[in-house]
Amino acid sequence: MAAEGKVDPMHQFQLEKLAGADWNIGGYNIAFTNSALWMALSTLVLIVFVAGGLRRQQVPGRWQMAVETFTGFIDGMLAANVGKAGKKYVPYIFSLFMFILFANFLGLMPLGVFGVHPFTFTSHFSATGVLAVLSFSIVLIVGFAKHKLHFFSLFVPHGTPLVMIPLIFVVELISFLVRPFSLGLRLFVAMMAGHVLLEVLSSFVISGGNAGPVLFAIAGIPSFILMVGICALELLVAGIQAYVFALLTCVYLNDAENLH
């Protein structure tokens, strides 16, 4: 990451094949990368977290209370945005929210695992895009399964003048189809921007230290203090972005469930 005292802000986003995990299946190279490793770790943390809350003790411990608190939070979010029909989506939205939350937090760890540096796979649009397409696909399946072709009325607001229907339909359809792109892009940009900013500030600290005590006091120390503040902000952003992703998914599910 650093060469001759310089920091490459984009190195942290580089996909790397793990040693011994370069496989060829059917003529295609399927490598197990650092991104796949951190996805697996996020999934494992999610499974362990949920498993710890399944004890169903009459007097719940802290772990069980944490799981029940997050579950209640998601249940309330769905109730507010979807209504009673949202109850059946609690497992999916809970898993989606916690998976993104753990992924964002694990990517901020100061130390890696198995000799692999921390990697935030939510800073790759390929990962966030898949999550967005998955959520969008559920919305389409629910919408057409429940309303059949009447689902297309979503693109024609009630009271639209007859002459304006073709134009409004096209505009609303394009807006609807852009949803998965904007959903995945929002998370990707937020996580990538924060990590790049931290790397840039770290380069100021390193450059100031290499240039001598005077420049380090002028540029290095303030940059380091700012880094501490940005790290705290990144923790907040990690939680907010997981919440926004889950919230928007709930809003889109409301369109599929409660079509008027």
PDB file of N, CA and C in Angstrom, residues 17 20-32:
ATOM      1  N   LYS A  17      -6.479 -12.382  -5.530  1.00  0.00           N
ATOM      2  CA  LYS A  17      -6.710 -13.821  -5.406  1.00  0.00           C
ATOM      3  C   LYS A  17      -5.967 -14.334  -4.178  1.00  0.00           C
ATOM      4  N   GLY A  20      -3.676 -20.338  -3.187  1.00  0.00           N
ATOM      5  CA  GLY A  20      -4.271 -21.670  -3.218  1.00  0.00           C
ATOM      6  C   GLY A  20      -5.752 -21.676  -3.523  1.00  0.00           C
ATOM      7  N   ALA A  21      -6.300 -20.518  -3.915  1.00  0.00           N
ATOM      8  CA  ALA A  21      -7.742 -20.437  -4.177  1.00  0.00           C
ATOM      9  C   ALA A  21      -8.017 -19.999  -5.613  1.00  0.00           C
ATOM     10  N   ASP A  22      -7.113 -20.387  -6.507  1.00  0.00           N
ATOM     11  CA  ASP A  22      -7.273 -20.056  -7.923  1.00  0.00           C
ATOM     12  C   ASP A  22      -7.711 -21.327  -8.648  1.00  0.00           C
ATOM     13  N   TRP A  23      -9.001 -21.440  -8.893  1.00  0.00           N
ATOM     14  CA  TRP A  23      -9.552 -22.673  -9.445  1.00  0.00           C
ATOM     15  C   TRP A  23     -10.048 -22.470 -10.861  1.00  0.00           C
ATOM     16  N   ASN A  24     -10.010 -23.537 -11.632  1.00  0.00           N
ATOM     17  CA  ASN A  24     -10.570 -23.537 -12.976  1.00  0.00           C
ATOM     18  C   ASN A  24     -11.678 -24.578 -13.039  1.00  0.00           C
ATOM     19  N   ILE A  25     -12.888 -24.115 -13.338  1.00  0.00           N
ATOM     20  CA  ILE A  25     -14.051 -25.001 -13.427  1.00  0.00           C
ATOM     21  C   ILE A  25     -14.712 -24.806 -14.779  1.00  0.00           C
ATOM     22  N   GLY A  26     -14.747 -25.863 -15.566  1.00  0.00           N
ATOM     23  CA  GLY A  26     -15.375 -25.789 -16.882  1.00  0.00           C
ATOM     24  C   GLY A  26     -14.701 -24.812 -17.813  1.00  0.00           C
ATOM     25  N   GLY A  27     -13.398 -24.645 -17.644  1.00  0.00           N
ATOM     26  CA  GLY A  27     -12.672 -23.712 -18.495  1.00  0.00           C
ATOM     27  C   GLY A  27     -12.721 -22.272 -18.024  1.00  0.00           C
ATOM     28  N   TYR A  28     -13.393 -22.022 -16.901  1.00  0.00           N
ATOM     29  CA  TYR A  28     -13.494 -20.675 -16.364  1.00  0.00           C
ATOM     30  C   TYR A  28     -12.682 -20.573 -15.074  1.00  0.00           C
ATOM     31  N   ASN A  29     -11.991 -19.458 -14.933  1.00  0.00           N
ATOM     32  CA  ASN A  29     -11.212 -19.224 -13.729  1.00  0.00           C
ATOM     33  C   ASN A  29     -12.119 -18.669 -12.638  1.00  0.00           C
ATOM     34  N   ILE A  30     -12.266 -19.416 -11.557  1.00  0.00           N
ATOM     35  CA  ILE A  30     -13.096 -18.988 -10.428  1.00  0.00           C
ATOM     36  C   ILE A  30     -12.181 -18.869  -9.216  1.00  0.00           C
ATOM     37  N   ALA A  31     -11.729 -17.672  -8.977  1.00  0.00           N
ATOM     38  CA  ALA A  31     -10.784 -17.440  -7.889  1.00  0.00           C
ATOM     39  C   ALA A  31     -11.515 -16.973  -6.639  1.00  0.00           C
ATOM     40  N   PHE A  32     -11.056 -17.456  -5.496  1.00  0.00           N
ATOM     41  CA  PHE A  32     -11.585 -17.002  -4.209  1.00  0.00           C
ATOM     42  C   PHE A  32     -10.772 -15.781  -3.810  1.00  0.00           C
TER      43      PHE A  32
END
